[in-house]
């Protein structure tokens, strides 16, 4: 029976299930697809170090704030923010955090499903031996031909979306928990198998050096921007996902240690993904700085050259797909929980309607790779680039900034004491300093730096138009 203080959507059955669920949300395309390629493009080890600083000083305090607020509110981020502001006698304008999160989740899922669909397609073609002893030309033309075929892209996007909606429609314990109980342990096992394979590939020392050699000459202010954006995205922060998941956390779980565990797991998976990928890339004399194509061109090509490559290549794409689906289900939760609460609606019905709308928006991303590839929304950004930019570089940092400010400066101390066990004293002061000053200032600087060039280009466009 649900306690009065439980969420109406259900609860995680233990602290560990929350750790797995939150790690499931955090570990996704961001770790396996993005982290290795941006590390590759930004100088390896120095980037990894800067990224770790961002996780420790910004990511962890913001995640603690989100989980704490969620557990205090026990509802969707929008209703949680309403409750917290009412209880604390603060302006309801703070509820903006919840709204922005719902919209950001919707935008991110729209393109996330398209890219996760590519991973599904690659399970199939890798298993059928397409890349065995393939040439670089074959690997890149396979990917390029796939991208220019909107119908195929839509087919795999639809498959991924149907799986996601089916899982979330079943509810927190039957849907989310069941998927997480199966997929997360499997994901860890597959990753360890791949690491073992890569250690024996002959390129491990080079891969290791690439990930951990500190090449500070390659660090620019841009590196910080990219690292901070990555920390937000990979830890699923700034859009209320952790707030929504936090609403289902049992009261007995300690938030600080739980959040640190989640961040460590997420980082361990990202670094392991790099260590699984780069050695096989080097073992074949391929280039690590291949950008987004690293996972869909270089990696299949590299597996194809190695013994049992088709089997391990398939394992790799199954891993990516599991990781993507546990993240996708978390992207729907803020909006889904809100609609169920607001309209007293059936979860399954809401899930389907939300899924259909998100799928339709995703068609814009599909077309950005073919029919609309020359159509720019602003400053050379295609539809996909634009949705990605606005959600990831604008909404997540802005959400994170407001969440940190709210949690530290607007929420009454009693809530922090109840949820985090923070008594007035040194620990409380350092929490205020990191969560309330260092994290917001860091996010703000990065945010301004990332938004200014776009605003300038918008301004120049308007001036040019007016003539
Ligand atoms: N953390 C996920 C990844 O690294 O792929 C992406 C993500 C999921 C971002 C959920 C935001 C979110 F709310």
Coordinates of C-alpha atoms and ligand atoms in Angstrom, one line a residue:
X1 CA 0.0 0.0 0.0
X2 CA 1.2 3.5 -0.8
X3 CA 2.2 5.7 2.1
X4 CA 0.9 9.2 2.3
X5 CA 4.4 10.4 1.5
X6 CA 4.8 8.2 -1.6
X7 CA 4.5 9.4 -5.2
X8 CA 1.2 8.5 -6.9
X9 CA 3.1 7.1 -9.9
X10 CA 4.9 4.4 -7.7
X11 CA 8.2 4.2 -6.0
X12 CA 11.6 2.6 -6.7
X13 CA 11.7 -0.6 -4.7
X14 CA 15.1 0.2 -3.2
X15 CA 17.9 2.7 -3.1
X16 CA 19.8 0.4 -5.5
X17 CA 17.0 0.5 -8.0
X18 CA 17.1 4.2 -8.0
X19 CA 20.9 4.1 -8.6
X20 CA 20.4 1.8 -11.5
X21 CA 17.5 3.8 -12.9
X22 CA 19.4 7.1 -12.7
X23 CA 22.5 5.5 -14.1
X24 CA 20.3 4.1 -16.8
X25 CA 19.1 7.6 -17.6
X26 CA 22.6 9.0 -17.4
X27 CA 24.4 6.3 -19.4
X28 CA 23.3 6.6 -23.0
X29 CA 24.3 7.9 -26.4
X30 CA 26.1 10.7 -24.6
X31 CA 28.6 8.2 -23.1
X32 CA 29.1 5.8 -25.9
X33 CA 28.6 7.9 -29.0
X34 CA 29.4 11.4 -27.9
X35 CA 32.0 11.2 -25.2
X36 CA 34.6 9.2 -27.2
X37 CA 34.2 11.4 -30.3
X38 CA 34.4 14.7 -28.5
X39 CA 37.4 13.4 -26.5
X40 CA 38.9 12.5 -29.9
X41 CA 38.3 15.9 -31.3
X42 CA 39.4 17.9 -28.2
X43 CA 42.8 16.4 -27.5
X44 CA 42.1 13.3 -25.3
X45 CA 43.4 13.3 -21.7
X46 CA 43.2 17.1 -21.1
X47 CA 39.6 17.0 -22.1
X48 CA 38.8 14.1 -19.8
X49 CA 40.3 16.0 -16.9
X50 CA 38.3 19.1 -17.6
X51 CA 35.2 17.0 -17.9
X52 CA 35.9 15.4 -14.5
X53 CA 36.2 18.9 -12.9
X54 CA 32.8 19.9 -14.4
X55 CA 31.2 16.7 -13.1
X56 CA 32.6 17.2 -9.6
X57 CA 32.0 20.9 -9.2
X58 CA 28.8 21.4 -11.2
X59 CA 27.3 18.0 -12.1
X60 CA 27.2 16.5 -8.6
X61 CA 25.7 19.5 -6.7
X62 CA 23.1 20.0 -9.4
X63 CA 22.1 16.4 -9.4
X64 CA 21.8 16.5 -5.6
X65 CA 19.6 19.5 -5.9
X66 CA 17.3 17.9 -8.4
X67 CA 16.9 14.6 -6.5
X68 CA 16.3 16.5 -3.2
X69 CA 13.7 18.7 -4.8
X70 CA 12.0 15.8 -6.4
X71 CA 11.9 13.8 -3.2
X72 CA 10.5 16.7 -1.3
X73 CA 7.8 17.4 -3.9
X74 CA 7.0 13.7 -4.8
X75 CA 5.4 14.8 -8.2
X76 CA 6.3 15.7 -11.7
X77 CA 8.8 18.6 -11.9
X78 CA 6.1 21.2 -12.7
X79 CA 3.9 20.2 -9.7
X80 CA 7.0 19.7 -7.5
X81 CA 8.0 23.3 -8.2
X82 CA 4.5 24.5 -7.5
X83 CA 4.5 22.7 -4.2
X84 CA 8.0 23.8 -3.2
X85 CA 7.4 27.5 -4.1
X86 CA 4.1 27.5 -2.3
X87 CA 5.5 25.9 0.8
X88 CA 8.5 28.3 0.9
X89 CA 6.4 31.3 0.1
X90 CA 8.4 32.0 -3.0
X91 CA 7.2 33.3 -6.4
X92 CA 5.5 30.7 -8.6
X93 CA 7.7 31.9 -11.5
X94 CA 10.2 29.3 -10.4
X95 CA 7.9 26.8 -11.9
X96 CA 9.4 27.8 -15.2
X97 CA 12.1 25.3 -14.3
X98 CA 9.6 22.5 -14.6
X99 CA 8.1 23.7 -17.8
X100 CA 11.4 24.2 -19.5
X101 CA 12.3 20.6 -18.5
X102 CA 9.2 19.2 -20.0
X103 CA 9.9 20.9 -23.3
X104 CA 13.6 20.1 -23.3
X105 CA 12.9 16.4 -22.7
X106 CA 10.5 16.4 -25.6
X107 CA 12.9 18.1 -27.9
X108 CA 15.8 15.8 -26.9
X109 CA 13.8 12.6 -27.3
X110 CA 12.7 13.7 -30.8
X111 CA 16.2 13.4 -32.1
X112 CA 17.5 10.9 -29.6
X113 CA 15.1 8.3 -31.1
X114 CA 16.4 9.0 -34.6
X115 CA 20.0 8.4 -33.6
X116 CA 19.2 5.4 -31.4
X117 CA 17.4 4.0 -34.4
X118 CA 20.7 4.0 -36.3
X119 CA 22.2 1.8 -33.5
X120 CA 19.3 -0.6 -34.0
X121 CA 20.0 -0.7 -37.8
X122 CA 23.7 -1.4 -37.1
X123 CA 22.9 -4.4 -34.8
X124 CA 21.4 -5.9 -37.9
X125 CA 24.0 -5.0 -40.5
X126 CA 26.9 -5.8 -38.3
X127 CA 25.5 -9.2 -37.4
X128 CA 25.0 -10.0 -41.1
X129 CA 28.7 -9.5 -41.8
X130 CA 28.6 -6.3 -43.8
X131 CA 31.8 -5.0 -42.3
X132 CA 33.9 -8.2 -42.4
X133 CA 37.2 -7.1 -44.0
X134 CA 35.4 -4.0 -45.4
X135 CA 37.3 -1.1 -46.9
X136 CA 37.0 2.4 -45.4
X137 CA 35.0 3.4 -48.5
X138 CA 32.5 0.7 -47.9
X139 CA 32.0 1.7 -44.3
X140 CA 31.4 5.3 -45.0
X141 CA 29.2 4.7 -48.1
X142 CA 27.1 2.3 -46.0
X143 CA 26.5 5.0 -43.5
X144 CA 26.0 7.8 -46.0
X145 CA 23.5 5.8 -48.1
X146 CA 21.6 4.9 -44.9
X147 CA 21.4 8.6 -44.0
X148 CA 20.1 9.6 -47.4
X149 CA 17.2 7.1 -47.2
X150 CA 14.5 8.9 -45.1
X151 CA 12.1 5.9 -45.2
X152 CA 14.7 3.6 -43.5
X153 CA 15.6 6.2 -41.0
X154 CA 11.9 6.7 -40.1
X155 CA 11.4 2.9 -39.9
X156 CA 14.2 2.5 -37.2
X157 CA 13.1 5.7 -35.4
X158 CA 9.6 4.3 -35.2
X159 CA 10.8 1.0 -33.9
X160 CA 12.8 2.7 -31.2
X161 CA 9.9 5.0 -30.2
X162 CA 7.5 2.1 -30.0
X163 CA 9.8 0.2 -27.7
X164 CA 10.2 3.2 -25.5
X165 CA 6.6 4.1 -25.3
X166 CA 5.6 0.5 -24.6
X167 CA 8.0 0.4 -21.6
X168 CA 7.0 3.7 -20.1
X169 CA 3.3 3.1 -20.6
X170 CA 3.5 0.1 -18.3
X171 CA 4.4 2.3 -15.3
X172 CA 7.2 2.9 -12.9
X173 CA 7.5 -0.6 -11.4
X174 CA 6.2 -2.8 -14.2
X175 CA 7.7 -0.8 -17.0
X176 CA 10.7 1.2 -15.9
X177 CA 12.0 -1.1 -13.2
X178 CA 11.6 -4.2 -15.2
X179 CA 13.5 -2.8 -18.2
X180 CA 16.2 -1.4 -15.9
X181 CA 16.6 -4.7 -13.9
X182 CA 17.4 -6.5 -17.2
X183 CA 19.1 -3.9 -19.3
X184 CA 21.6 -2.4 -16.9
X185 CA 23.3 -5.5 -15.7
X186 CA 23.5 -6.7 -19.3
X187 CA 24.9 -3.4 -20.3
X188 CA 27.7 -3.7 -17.7
X189 CA 28.5 -7.3 -18.8
X190 CA 28.6 -6.3 -22.5
X191 CA 30.9 -3.4 -21.7
X192 CA 33.3 -5.6 -19.8
X193 CA 33.3 -8.2 -22.6
X194 CA 34.2 -5.4 -25.1
X195 CA 36.9 -4.0 -22.9
X196 CA 38.5 -7.5 -22.7
X197 CA 38.3 -7.6 -26.5
X198 CA 39.9 -4.2 -26.9
X199 CA 42.7 -5.0 -24.4
X200 CA 43.7 -7.9 -26.6
X201 CA 43.3 -6.0 -29.9
X202 CA 46.9 -4.8 -30.0
X203 CA 46.2 -1.1 -29.8
X204 CA 45.4 -0.8 -26.0
X205 CA 48.6 1.2 -25.0
X206 CA 47.9 3.7 -27.7
X207 CA 44.2 4.0 -26.8
X208 CA 45.1 4.4 -23.2
X209 CA 47.7 7.1 -23.9
X210 CA 45.2 8.9 -26.1
X211 CA 42.5 9.0 -23.4
X212 CA 44.9 9.9 -20.5
X213 CA 47.9 11.9 -21.9
X214 CA 47.4 15.5 -20.8
X215 CA 47.8 17.6 -24.0
X216 CA 47.1 21.0 -22.5
X217 CA 48.2 22.8 -25.6
X218 CA 44.9 21.7 -27.2
X219 CA 42.8 23.3 -24.5
X220 CA 40.8 26.4 -25.4
X221 CA 37.9 28.2 -23.7
X222 CA 35.8 26.2 -26.1
X223 CA 37.0 23.0 -24.5
X224 CA 35.4 24.1 -21.2
X225 CA 32.2 24.8 -23.0
X226 CA 32.1 21.4 -24.6
X227 CA 33.0 19.6 -21.4
X228 CA 30.4 21.4 -19.3
X229 CA 27.7 20.8 -22.0
X230 CA 28.7 17.1 -22.0
X231 CA 28.6 16.9 -18.2
X232 CA 25.0 18.2 -18.3
X233 CA 23.8 16.0 -21.1
X234 CA 25.5 12.8 -19.9
X235 CA 24.3 13.2 -16.3
X236 CA 20.7 14.0 -17.6
X237 CA 20.7 17.3 -15.7
X238 CA 18.9 20.6 -16.0
X239 CA 15.6 19.3 -17.3
X240 CA 14.0 17.8 -14.4
X241 CA 14.6 14.1 -15.3
X242 CA 16.5 13.6 -12.0
X243 CA 13.8 15.6 -10.2
X244 CA 11.1 13.3 -11.7
X245 CA 13.1 10.2 -10.8
X246 CA 13.9 11.7 -7.4
X247 CA 10.2 11.8 -6.6
X248 CA 10.2 8.0 -6.5
X249 CA 13.2 7.6 -4.2
X250 CA 12.5 6.0 -0.8
X251 CA 12.9 8.4 2.1
X252 CA 15.6 6.3 3.7
X253 CA 18.1 6.6 0.9
X254 CA 21.0 9.0 1.5
X255 CA 21.0 11.5 -1.4
X256 CA 24.7 12.6 -1.3
X257 CA 26.3 9.1 -1.5
X258 CA 23.7 7.9 -4.0
X259 CA 24.3 10.8 -6.4
X260 CA 28.1 10.4 -6.2
X261 CA 27.6 6.7 -7.0
X262 CA 25.5 7.6 -10.1
X263 CA 28.1 10.1 -11.3
X264 CA 30.9 7.6 -10.8
X265 CA 29.1 4.9 -12.7
X266 CA 28.3 7.3 -15.5
X267 CA 31.9 8.4 -15.8
X268 CA 33.2 4.9 -15.6
X269 CA 31.0 3.9 -18.5
X270 CA 32.1 6.9 -20.6
X271 CA 35.7 6.2 -20.0
X272 CA 35.3 2.5 -20.5
X273 CA 33.5 3.2 -23.8
X274 CA 36.5 5.2 -24.9
X275 CA 38.8 2.4 -23.8
X276 CA 36.7 -0.1 -25.7
X277 CA 36.7 2.0 -28.9
X278 CA 40.1 3.8 -29.3
X279 CA 42.3 0.7 -29.0
X280 CA 40.5 -1.1 -31.8
X281 CA 40.6 2.2 -33.9
X282 CA 44.4 2.5 -33.4
X283 CA 44.9 -1.3 -33.9
X284 CA 43.7 -0.7 -37.4
X285 CA 45.7 2.5 -38.0
X286 CA 42.4 4.6 -38.2
X287 CA 41.9 8.2 -37.2
X288 CA 40.3 8.8 -33.7
X289 CA 39.1 12.3 -34.4
X290 CA 36.3 11.3 -36.8
X291 CA 33.5 13.3 -35.2
X292 CA 30.0 11.9 -35.0
X293 CA 30.9 9.3 -37.7
X294 CA 33.3 7.6 -35.2
X295 CA 30.6 5.2 -33.9
X296 CA 28.9 4.4 -37.2
X297 CA 31.9 4.4 -39.6
X298 CA 35.2 4.0 -37.8
X299 CA 34.0 1.5 -35.1
X300 CA 32.3 -1.0 -37.5
X301 CA 35.2 -0.7 -39.8
X302 CA 37.6 -1.5 -37.0
X303 CA 35.6 -4.4 -35.7
X304 CA 35.4 -5.8 -39.2
X305 CA 39.2 -6.1 -39.4
X306 CA 39.5 -8.1 -36.2
X307 CA 38.9 -11.8 -35.5
X308 CA 35.3 -12.5 -34.5
X309 CA 34.6 -8.8 -35.4
X310 CA 31.0 -9.4 -36.5
X311 CA 30.1 -11.0 -33.2
X312 CA 31.7 -8.3 -31.1
X313 CA 30.6 -5.5 -33.3
X314 CA 27.0 -6.8 -32.9
X315 CA 27.5 -6.9 -29.1
X316 CA 28.7 -3.3 -29.3
X317 CA 25.5 -2.0 -31.0
X318 CA 23.3 -4.1 -28.7
X319 CA 25.0 -2.3 -25.8
X320 CA 24.4 1.1 -27.4
X321 CA 20.8 0.3 -27.9
X322 CA 20.2 -0.8 -24.3
X323 CA 22.0 2.3 -23.1
X324 CA 19.8 4.5 -25.4
X325 CA 16.5 3.0 -24.3
X326 CA 17.1 3.4 -20.6
X327 CA 17.8 7.1 -21.3
X328 CA 14.9 7.5 -23.6
X329 CA 12.4 6.3 -21.0
X330 CA 13.7 8.9 -18.6
X331 CA 13.3 11.6 -21.1
X332 CA 9.6 11.1 -21.2
X333 CA 9.0 11.0 -17.4
X334 CA 8.8 14.7 -16.6
X335 CA 6.1 15.3 -19.3
X336 CA 4.3 12.0 -18.7
X337 CA 4.0 12.4 -15.0
X338 CA 2.8 16.0 -15.4
X339 CA 0.1 15.1 -17.8
X340 CA -1.1 12.1 -15.7
X341 CA -1.3 14.4 -12.7
X342 CA -2.9 17.4 -14.3
X343 CA -5.6 15.6 -16.3
X344 CA -5.9 12.5 -14.1
X345 CA -5.3 10.6 -17.3
X346 CA -4.3 7.0 -17.9
X347 CA -0.5 6.7 -18.1
X348 CA -0.6 4.4 -21.2
X349 CA -2.8 6.8 -23.1
X350 CA -0.7 9.8 -22.3
X351 CA 2.4 7.8 -23.2
X352 CA 1.0 7.0 -26.7
X353 CA 0.0 10.6 -27.4
X354 CA 3.3 12.0 -26.3
X355 CA 5.1 9.4 -28.3
X356 CA 3.2 10.2 -31.5
X357 CA 3.9 13.9 -31.1
X358 CA 7.6 13.4 -30.4
X359 CA 7.9 11.0 -33.3
X360 CA 6.4 13.6 -35.6
X361 CA 8.8 16.2 -34.4
X362 CA 11.6 13.7 -35.0
X363 CA 10.8 13.6 -38.7
X364 CA 12.4 17.1 -38.9
X365 CA 15.7 15.5 -37.7
X366 CA 15.3 12.6 -40.1
X367 CA 15.0 15.1 -43.0
X368 CA 17.9 17.1 -41.8
X369 CA 20.2 14.4 -43.0
X370 CA 18.8 14.2 -46.5
X371 CA 15.9 16.3 -48.0
X372 CA 16.5 19.3 -45.7
X373 CA 20.2 19.0 -45.5
X374 CA 20.6 22.5 -47.1
X375 CA 17.9 24.1 -45.2
X376 CA 19.2 26.2 -42.3
X377 CA 17.1 27.5 -39.5
X378 CA 19.7 30.0 -38.3
X379 CA 23.5 30.5 -38.8
X380 CA 24.2 27.3 -40.7
X381 CA 22.2 25.1 -38.3
X382 CA 20.0 22.4 -39.8
X383 CA 16.7 21.5 -38.1
X384 CA 18.5 18.8 -36.2
X385 CA 21.4 21.0 -35.2
X386 CA 19.0 23.7 -34.1
X387 CA 16.9 21.4 -31.9
X388 CA 20.1 19.9 -30.5
X389 CA 21.6 23.3 -29.9
X390 CA 18.6 24.9 -28.2
X391 CA 17.9 21.9 -25.9
X392 CA 21.4 21.1 -25.0
X393 CA 23.3 24.3 -25.0
X394 CA 20.5 26.7 -23.9
X395 CA 17.8 24.9 -22.0
X396 CA 19.9 22.4 -20.0
X397 CA 22.4 24.9 -18.7
X398 CA 19.7 27.5 -18.0
X399 CA 17.6 24.8 -16.2
X400 CA 20.7 23.7 -14.2
X401 CA 21.5 27.3 -13.2
X402 CA 18.0 28.0 -11.9
X403 CA 17.8 24.6 -10.1
X404 CA 21.1 25.3 -8.3
X405 CA 20.1 28.8 -7.3
X406 CA 16.6 27.7 -6.2
X407 CA 17.9 24.7 -4.2
X408 CA 20.6 26.7 -2.3
X409 CA 19.1 30.2 -2.0
X410 CA 15.3 29.9 -2.2
X411 CA 14.5 26.6 -0.5
X412 CA 14.2 26.8 3.3
X413 CA 17.1 25.2 5.2
X414 CA 14.7 22.8 6.9
X415 CA 14.1 21.0 3.5
X416 CA 17.9 20.6 2.9
X417 CA 18.3 19.4 6.5
X418 CA 15.5 16.8 6.0
X419 CA 16.5 15.7 2.5
X420 CA 20.3 15.9 2.6
X421 CA 20.8 15.7 6.4
X422 CA 22.8 19.0 6.2
X423 CA 23.0 20.6 9.7
X424 CA 24.2 24.2 10.0
X425 CA 28.0 24.0 10.0
X426 CA 31.0 23.5 7.8
X427 CA 29.4 21.0 5.5
X428 CA 26.4 23.2 4.9
X429 CA 28.7 26.2 4.2
X430 CA 30.7 24.2 1.6
X431 CA 27.5 22.9 0.0
X432 CA 26.3 26.5 -0.3
X433 CA 29.7 27.6 -1.7
X434 CA 29.8 24.8 -4.3
X435 CA 26.1 24.5 -5.2
X436 CA 25.2 28.1 -4.7
X437 CA 28.2 30.0 -6.1
X438 CA 30.7 27.9 -8.0
X439 CA 28.2 25.8 -9.9
X440 CA 25.9 28.7 -11.0
X441 CA 28.9 31.0 -11.9
X442 CA 30.5 28.2 -13.9
X443 CA 27.3 27.4 -15.8
X444 CA 26.6 31.1 -16.4
X445 CA 30.0 31.8 -17.9
X446 CA 29.8 28.8 -20.2
X447 CA 26.2 29.7 -21.1
X448 CA 27.1 33.3 -22.0
X449 CA 30.1 32.1 -24.0
X450 CA 27.9 29.6 -25.9
X451 CA 25.0 31.8 -26.6
X452 CA 26.7 35.0 -27.6
X453 CA 28.0 33.9 -31.0
X454 CA 24.5 32.7 -31.9
X455 CA 22.9 35.9 -30.8
X456 CA 25.5 37.9 -32.8
X457 CA 24.8 35.8 -35.9
X458 CA 21.0 36.3 -35.4
X459 CA 21.5 40.0 -35.0
X460 CA 23.6 40.2 -38.1
X461 CA 20.9 38.3 -40.1
X462 CA 18.3 40.7 -38.9
X463 CA 20.4 43.7 -39.8
X464 CA 21.2 42.2 -43.2
X465 CA 17.5 41.5 -43.8
X466 CA 16.5 45.1 -42.9
X467 CA 19.0 46.2 -45.2
Ligands
LIG1 N1 22.2 11.2 -20.3 C1 21.7 10.7 -21.6 C2 23.0 10.3 -22.4 O1 24.1 10.5 -22.0 O2 22.8 9.8 -23.5 C3 20.9 11.7 -22.4 C4 19.8 12.3 -21.6 C5 18.8 11.5 -20.9 C6 19.8 13.7 -21.4 C7 17.9 12.1 -20.1 C8 18.9 14.3 -20.6 C9 17.9 13.5 -20.0 F1 17.0 14.1 -19.2

